[in-house]
Amino acid sequence: MLWLTGAGMPMSLSQFNCNFDQIQCRQQWRGSDRPGSTWRWTAQKGRTPSGGTGPTTDKTTGTIGGTYMYFEASYPRRQGDRGEMLSPRLPAVSEEATCQLRFSYHMYGNGMGTLRVLVLQSNTSQAGAEMFSISGNRGNQWHMATVALPSSGRDFYVIFQAIRGSRFSSDIAVDDVEFVGCTTVPSVSGATMPPPSGSPGVRLVGGRNAMSGRVEVFHQGQWGSVCDDQWEIRDANVVCRSLGFGLAVDAQCCAAAGRGSGRIWMDELRCSGQESSLTSCIFDGWGVNDCGHGEDAAVVCSGAMPTRPPVDPNAPKADLVFNDFEMLSSMNLYIEQ
């Protein structure tokens, strides 16, 4: 998905509409790692596990075969616990546009909590502006809501926030998310630029120097991070070599170089160590992951790979085989006369 198509090129947010029946849109709307968001939303068909709460069908098809997203309120969740579902990064809305977010929600059960919709501007640490809030038992039926979205000239995220009520019968569900009348233009501060021609499509961000940092890959017009599940020195070697550095000194986990803020593009990487780029390695698929940005992978690379000096055919020499980071290599050692 190419979010920004070029300076001054308007586009529509309708490409981000989602009824959650397609796996691609379910992957785009993901859990939030923001402080205070303890639980994630879950894709569901038919009834939720608890009796006396939650929908029995989705809104789109009205059948048990349709999919919706919901916040489960059962134990170990407690009153006041929060779960957030985060949109993809959305391009800035034109000032001339009348942009609306429409969605269906289901809030059935005694002790029902609260559903909020927040808008978070990109590249900020703010809590997000509340655009919609509703609380309490709304009966065993789907309702529709319409929310006016602001025009700030910056890319943004939409967050559905569920707050658990006083009882387990506090499941909150959302379906049929769509954007109406949302003409957009690329924002200057939030623009995602493609890598330079000839770039390997990978970069290191947030490190102490150019040879270290969080690993990010470029895909579908956007830089995104790599999850540290199965992240090993062989994977890190591929990154370092593709950037023209030497072998990896360390394959780091757990957002050692800081947390990213965009997509998590790759997970469960299984490189042999000989690939020319990460995209040649086996992984679960673009955007397929069960990770948060607290699991962003990072690397520390050694200096540029040395070049072998010209060989003097008349010089006495000895051959030595050595082991270096599990790679067997051979080199010529010159014996001083």
Short mmCIF file of C-alpha atoms in Angstrom, two decimals:
data_model
loop_
_atom_site.label_atom_id
_atom_site.label_comp_id
_atom_site.label_asym_id
_atom_site.label_seq_id
_atom_site.Cartn_x
_atom_site.Cartn_y
_atom_site.Cartn_z
CA MET A 1 0.00 0.00 0.00
CA LEU A 2 1.56 3.31 -1.10
CA TRP A 3 0.32 5.95 1.31
CA LEU A 4 2.03 8.99 -0.21
CA THR A 5 2.08 9.21 -3.97
CA GLY A 6 4.05 12.40 -4.44
CA ALA A 7 3.93 16.10 -3.56
CA GLY A 8 0.54 17.65 -4.21
CA MET A 9 -1.10 14.38 -5.36
CA PRO A 10 -4.50 14.03 -3.62
CA MET A 11 -5.77 10.61 -2.69
CA SER A 12 -8.63 9.04 -0.73
CA LEU A 13 -8.61 7.38 2.67
CA SER A 14 -11.19 4.87 1.41
CA GLN A 15 -8.35 2.44 0.66
CA PHE A 16 -8.06 2.00 4.44
CA ASN A 17 -11.71 0.94 4.89
CA CYS A 18 -11.93 -2.38 6.74
CA ASN A 19 -14.71 -4.83 7.59
CA PHE A 20 -12.14 -7.24 9.12
CA ASP A 21 -13.16 -10.15 6.89
CA GLN A 22 -9.89 -9.89 4.95
CA ILE A 23 -6.69 -10.84 6.74
CA GLN A 24 -4.82 -7.94 5.14
CA CYS A 25 -6.95 -5.28 6.79
CA ARG A 26 -6.91 -7.14 10.11
CA GLN A 27 -3.12 -7.01 9.98
CA GLN A 28 -3.18 -3.27 9.26
CA TRP A 29 -5.29 -2.52 12.34
CA ARG A 30 -3.08 -3.74 15.14
CA GLY A 31 -2.48 -3.59 18.86
CA SER A 32 -1.02 -0.49 20.45
CA ASP A 33 2.12 -0.40 22.61
CA ARG A 34 1.26 2.98 24.11
CA PRO A 35 1.59 3.33 27.90
CA GLY A 36 -1.58 2.20 29.66
CA SER A 37 -2.74 -0.07 26.85
CA THR A 38 -2.51 -3.49 28.51
CA TRP A 39 -4.64 -5.70 26.26
CA ARG A 40 -5.15 -6.22 22.55
CA TRP A 41 -8.29 -6.56 20.45
CA THR A 42 -9.11 -9.96 18.95
CA ALA A 43 -10.62 -11.03 15.62
CA GLN A 44 -13.79 -13.05 16.26
CA LYS A 45 -16.54 -14.91 14.39
CA GLY A 46 -19.87 -15.69 16.03
CA ARG A 47 -20.29 -15.31 19.78
CA THR A 48 -17.65 -14.14 22.19
CA PRO A 49 -16.65 -16.73 24.83
CA SER A 50 -18.56 -15.11 27.71
CA GLY A 51 -22.32 -15.34 28.08
CA GLY A 52 -24.52 -12.25 28.35
CA THR A 53 -22.14 -9.98 26.47
CA GLY A 54 -20.70 -9.40 23.02
CA PRO A 55 -22.32 -9.86 19.59
CA THR A 56 -23.48 -13.16 18.08
CA THR A 57 -22.70 -12.18 14.47
CA ASP A 58 -20.66 -9.55 12.67
CA LYS A 59 -22.28 -6.38 11.30
CA THR A 60 -21.16 -6.76 7.67
CA THR A 61 -22.81 -10.09 6.84
CA GLY A 62 -25.05 -10.64 9.86
CA THR A 63 -23.83 -14.23 10.03
CA ILE A 64 -21.53 -16.28 12.23
CA GLY A 65 -19.14 -16.51 9.29
CA GLY A 66 -18.30 -12.80 9.31
CA THR A 67 -15.43 -11.33 11.30
CA TYR A 68 -15.35 -8.39 13.70
CA MET A 69 -12.81 -7.10 16.24
CA TYR A 70 -13.53 -7.07 19.95
CA PHE A 71 -12.06 -6.39 23.38
CA GLU A 72 -12.44 -9.37 25.73
CA ALA A 73 -13.40 -8.32 29.27
CA SER A 74 -13.00 -11.64 31.12
CA TYR A 75 -10.37 -12.42 33.76
CA PRO A 76 -7.50 -11.58 34.11
CA ARG A 77 -8.70 -8.20 32.86
CA ARG A 78 -9.88 -5.91 35.63
CA GLN A 79 -12.04 -2.81 35.85
CA GLY A 80 -10.31 0.12 34.19
CA ASP A 81 -7.96 -2.01 32.07
CA ARG A 82 -7.54 -0.70 28.53
CA GLY A 83 -7.05 -2.23 25.11
CA GLU A 84 -6.27 -0.25 21.98
CA MET A 85 -6.59 -1.01 18.28
CA LEU A 86 -4.38 1.22 16.14
CA SER A 87 -4.94 2.12 12.48
CA PRO A 88 -2.21 2.21 9.86
CA ARG A 89 -0.50 5.57 9.56
CA LEU A 90 -2.97 7.74 7.63
CA PRO A 91 -1.96 10.61 5.32
CA ALA A 92 -2.87 14.18 6.22
CA VAL A 93 -6.42 15.30 5.43
CA SER A 94 -6.90 18.26 3.09
CA GLU A 95 -8.24 21.40 4.77
CA GLU A 96 -10.97 21.58 2.11
CA ALA A 97 -12.19 18.06 2.86
CA THR A 98 -15.04 17.13 5.19
CA CYS A 99 -13.57 13.92 6.50
CA GLN A 100 -15.61 11.48 8.56
CA LEU A 101 -14.88 8.18 10.24
CA ARG A 102 -17.85 5.80 10.29
CA PHE A 103 -17.97 2.51 12.15
CA SER A 104 -20.31 0.05 13.83
CA TYR A 105 -19.99 -0.78 17.51
CA HIS A 106 -21.56 -3.32 19.87
CA MET A 107 -21.69 -2.76 23.65
CA TYR A 108 -23.92 -5.31 25.34
CA GLY A 109 -23.70 -6.50 28.94
CA ASN A 110 -24.17 -5.47 32.56
CA GLY A 111 -21.25 -3.54 33.96
CA MET A 112 -20.34 -2.28 30.46
CA GLY A 113 -17.30 -0.03 30.14
CA THR A 114 -16.36 2.70 27.66
CA LEU A 115 -15.44 2.92 23.98
CA ARG A 116 -13.35 5.91 22.89
CA VAL A 117 -11.99 7.02 19.52
CA LEU A 118 -8.74 8.99 19.63
CA VAL A 119 -6.75 10.74 16.92
CA LEU A 120 -2.98 10.77 17.38
CA GLN A 121 -0.83 13.01 15.20
CA SER A 122 2.29 11.36 13.79
CA ASN A 123 5.71 12.06 15.30
CA THR A 124 4.28 13.20 18.62
CA SER A 125 4.27 11.76 22.12
CA GLN A 126 0.84 13.17 22.98
CA ALA A 127 -1.92 11.04 24.44
CA GLY A 128 -4.21 11.66 21.47
CA ALA A 129 -7.32 13.82 21.09
CA GLU A 130 -10.64 12.27 22.03
CA MET A 131 -13.11 12.43 19.13
CA PHE A 132 -15.81 10.07 20.43
CA SER A 133 -16.76 8.42 23.73
CA ILE A 134 -19.69 6.26 24.79
CA SER A 135 -20.30 4.18 27.93
CA GLY A 136 -22.80 1.72 29.34
CA ASN A 137 -25.00 -1.11 28.10
CA ARG A 138 -26.37 -0.36 24.62
CA GLY A 139 -28.31 -3.58 24.16
CA ASN A 140 -27.64 -6.68 22.07
CA GLN A 141 -27.41 -4.91 18.71
CA TRP A 142 -24.98 -3.12 16.45
CA HIS A 143 -25.00 0.69 16.35
CA MET A 144 -23.41 3.09 13.87
CA ALA A 145 -21.31 6.11 14.79
CA THR A 146 -19.95 8.98 12.70
CA VAL A 147 -16.94 11.00 13.82
CA ALA A 148 -15.58 14.16 12.18
CA LEU A 149 -11.81 13.91 11.72
CA PRO A 150 -9.66 17.03 12.09
CA SER A 151 -7.43 18.54 9.43
CA SER A 152 -4.02 19.30 10.91
CA GLY A 153 -1.73 19.03 7.90
CA ARG A 154 0.01 16.03 9.47
CA ASP A 155 -0.22 12.28 9.08
CA PHE A 156 -2.20 10.66 11.89
CA TYR A 157 -3.48 7.46 13.50
CA VAL A 158 -6.98 6.51 14.60
CA ILE A 159 -7.18 4.56 17.87
CA PHE A 160 -10.15 2.56 19.13
CA GLN A 161 -9.76 2.38 22.91
CA ALA A 162 -11.85 0.00 25.03
CA ILE A 163 -11.97 0.47 28.81
CA ARG A 164 -13.14 -2.52 30.83
CA GLY A 165 -16.23 -1.99 32.97
CA SER A 166 -17.06 -3.33 36.42
CA ARG A 167 -17.87 -6.89 35.29
CA PHE A 168 -16.68 -9.56 32.87
CA SER A 169 -19.81 -8.89 30.77
CA SER A 170 -18.15 -5.87 29.24
CA ASP A 171 -17.06 -7.11 25.79
CA ILE A 172 -16.81 -4.25 23.25
CA ALA A 173 -16.82 -4.90 19.49
CA VAL A 174 -16.20 -2.83 16.35
CA ASP A 175 -16.88 -3.58 12.67
CA ASP A 176 -17.17 -1.87 9.25
CA VAL A 177 -14.65 0.94 9.70
CA GLU A 178 -14.73 3.37 6.78
CA PHE A 179 -13.51 6.85 5.86
CA VAL A 180 -15.96 9.11 4.01
CA GLY A 181 -15.15 12.33 2.14
CA CYS A 182 -11.50 12.18 3.15
CA THR A 183 -9.43 13.73 0.37
CA THR A 184 -5.82 13.91 1.47
CA VAL A 185 -2.56 15.49 0.47
CA PRO A 186 0.94 14.39 1.48
CA SER A 187 2.19 16.13 4.59
CA VAL A 188 5.68 17.57 4.57
CA SER A 189 6.63 16.43 8.06
CA GLY A 190 5.14 12.98 7.69
CA ALA A 191 6.18 12.14 4.12
CA THR A 192 7.63 8.70 3.61
CA MET A 193 10.33 9.00 0.96
CA PRO A 194 11.59 6.03 -1.01
CA PRO A 195 15.16 4.89 -0.51
CA PRO A 196 17.75 6.28 -2.95
CA SER A 197 18.25 4.47 -6.23
CA GLY A 198 20.53 1.50 -5.65
CA SER A 199 19.76 1.42 -1.91
CA PRO A 200 19.47 -2.06 -0.36
CA GLY A 201 16.08 -1.15 1.12
CA VAL A 202 17.33 -1.53 4.68
CA ARG A 203 18.59 1.07 7.15
CA LEU A 204 19.77 1.38 10.75
CA VAL A 205 18.03 3.91 12.97
CA GLY A 206 18.73 5.17 16.49
CA GLY A 207 22.17 3.64 16.93
CA ARG A 208 25.30 5.14 18.42
CA ASN A 209 26.90 5.35 14.99
CA ALA A 210 26.25 4.46 11.34
CA MET A 211 27.11 0.81 11.99
CA SER A 212 24.44 0.16 14.64
CA GLY A 213 20.75 0.73 15.19
CA ARG A 214 17.21 -0.55 14.83
CA VAL A 215 16.76 -2.52 11.61
CA GLU A 216 14.16 -1.05 9.26
CA VAL A 217 13.15 -2.30 5.80
CA PHE A 218 11.35 -0.45 3.02
CA HIS A 219 8.17 -2.02 1.65
CA GLN A 220 5.10 -0.63 -0.13
CA GLY A 221 6.26 2.97 0.25
CA GLN A 222 6.96 2.79 3.98
CA TRP A 223 9.85 2.04 6.33
CA GLY A 224 9.04 -0.50 9.02
CA SER A 225 10.85 -2.48 11.69
CA VAL A 226 11.75 -6.16 12.12
CA CYS A 227 10.53 -8.24 15.07
CA ASP A 228 13.18 -9.95 17.21
CA ASP A 229 11.46 -13.38 17.20
CA GLN A 230 14.15 -15.84 15.97
CA TRP A 231 16.52 -12.89 15.48
CA GLU A 232 20.07 -14.31 15.41
CA ILE A 233 23.61 -13.40 14.36
CA ARG A 234 23.04 -14.97 10.93
CA ASP A 235 20.17 -12.56 10.27
CA ALA A 236 22.26 -9.64 11.53
CA ASN A 237 25.15 -10.67 9.23
CA VAL A 238 22.84 -10.31 6.22
CA VAL A 239 21.88 -6.78 7.29
CA CYS A 240 25.46 -5.68 7.90
CA ARG A 241 26.75 -7.13 4.64
CA SER A 242 23.94 -5.57 2.58
CA LEU A 243 24.93 -2.16 4.00
CA GLY A 244 28.60 -2.65 3.12
CA PHE A 245 29.80 -3.26 6.67
CA GLY A 246 31.70 -6.20 8.11
CA LEU A 247 30.20 -9.08 10.04
CA ALA A 248 27.72 -8.42 12.83
CA VAL A 249 29.13 -7.99 16.33
CA ASP A 250 25.72 -8.35 17.99
CA ALA A 251 22.14 -9.24 17.06
CA GLN A 252 20.08 -7.26 19.58
CA CYS A 253 16.52 -7.78 20.76
CA CYS A 254 13.96 -5.90 22.79
CA ALA A 255 14.16 -2.46 21.11
CA ALA A 256 17.81 -2.03 22.15
CA ALA A 257 18.06 0.88 19.70
CA GLY A 258 14.67 2.33 20.58
CA ARG A 259 11.12 1.58 19.50
CA GLY A 260 9.87 2.24 15.99
CA SER A 261 6.51 3.91 15.37
CA GLY A 262 5.36 2.54 12.01
CA ARG A 263 4.65 -0.92 10.65
CA ILE A 264 6.41 -4.07 11.77
CA TRP A 265 7.15 -5.55 8.37
CA MET A 266 9.01 -8.79 9.15
CA ASP A 267 8.84 -11.50 11.81
CA GLU A 268 10.29 -14.99 12.38
CA LEU A 269 13.25 -14.41 10.06
CA ARG A 270 15.21 -17.53 9.20
CA CYS A 271 18.29 -16.48 7.23
CA SER A 272 21.12 -18.84 6.37
CA GLY A 273 23.54 -15.92 6.64
CA GLN A 274 24.55 -16.02 2.98
CA GLU A 275 21.65 -14.03 1.51
CA SER A 276 22.32 -10.69 -0.16
CA SER A 277 19.37 -9.02 1.59
CA LEU A 278 16.75 -9.72 4.28
CA THR A 279 14.05 -10.03 1.61
CA SER A 280 15.80 -13.17 0.35
CA CYS A 281 15.41 -14.82 3.77
CA ILE A 282 12.48 -16.95 4.86
CA PHE A 283 9.96 -15.05 7.03
CA ASP A 284 6.26 -15.18 7.86
CA GLY A 285 5.13 -12.64 5.25
CA TRP A 286 4.98 -8.87 4.90
CA GLY A 287 3.26 -7.36 7.91
CA VAL A 288 2.44 -10.75 9.44
CA ASN A 289 3.54 -10.68 13.08
CA ASP A 290 2.45 -10.99 16.70
CA CYS A 291 4.87 -8.37 17.96
CA GLY A 292 4.93 -4.91 19.46
CA HIS A 293 7.60 -2.29 18.98
CA GLY A 294 9.13 -3.37 22.27
CA GLU A 295 10.43 -6.32 20.24
CA ASP A 296 12.14 -4.33 17.47
CA ALA A 297 15.38 -5.96 16.33
CA ALA A 298 18.70 -4.11 16.13
CA VAL A 299 22.27 -4.85 15.07
CA VAL A 300 25.83 -3.75 15.75
CA CYS A 301 28.07 -4.18 12.72
CA SER A 302 31.85 -4.25 12.48
CA GLY A 303 33.78 -2.02 10.06
CA ALA A 304 33.83 -2.39 6.30
CA MET A 305 34.92 -5.74 4.96
CA PRO A 306 38.66 -5.59 4.26
CA THR A 307 39.95 -6.04 0.74
CA ARG A 308 42.77 -8.51 0.13
CA PRO A 309 46.08 -6.81 -0.77
CA PRO A 310 47.67 -7.56 -4.14
CA VAL A 311 49.52 -10.87 -4.10
CA ASP A 312 53.24 -10.93 -4.94
CA PRO A 313 53.73 -14.27 -6.67
CA ASN A 314 57.42 -14.27 -5.70
CA ALA A 315 56.81 -13.82 -1.97
CA PRO A 316 56.95 -16.89 0.30
CA LYS A 317 53.60 -17.51 1.85
CA ALA A 318 51.73 -19.84 4.18
CA ASP A 319 48.05 -20.70 4.15
CA LEU A 320 45.99 -20.47 7.34
CA VAL A 321 42.39 -21.53 7.80
CA PHE A 322 40.54 -19.80 10.64
CA ASN A 323 37.05 -19.64 12.07
CA ASP A 324 35.41 -16.20 12.26
CA PHE A 325 31.75 -15.93 13.36
CA GLU A 326 31.10 -19.47 12.16
CA MET A 327 32.46 -18.70 8.67
CA LEU A 328 35.46 -20.66 7.43
CA SER A 329 37.80 -18.52 5.35
CA SER A 330 41.33 -18.77 4.10
CA MET A 331 43.93 -16.05 3.90
CA ASN A 332 47.59 -15.66 2.91
CA LEU A 333 50.08 -14.68 5.61
CA TYR A 334 53.28 -13.19 4.30
CA ILE A 335 56.48 -14.39 5.96
CA GLU A 336 59.06 -11.70 6.49
CA GLN A 337 62.43 -12.64 4.87
#
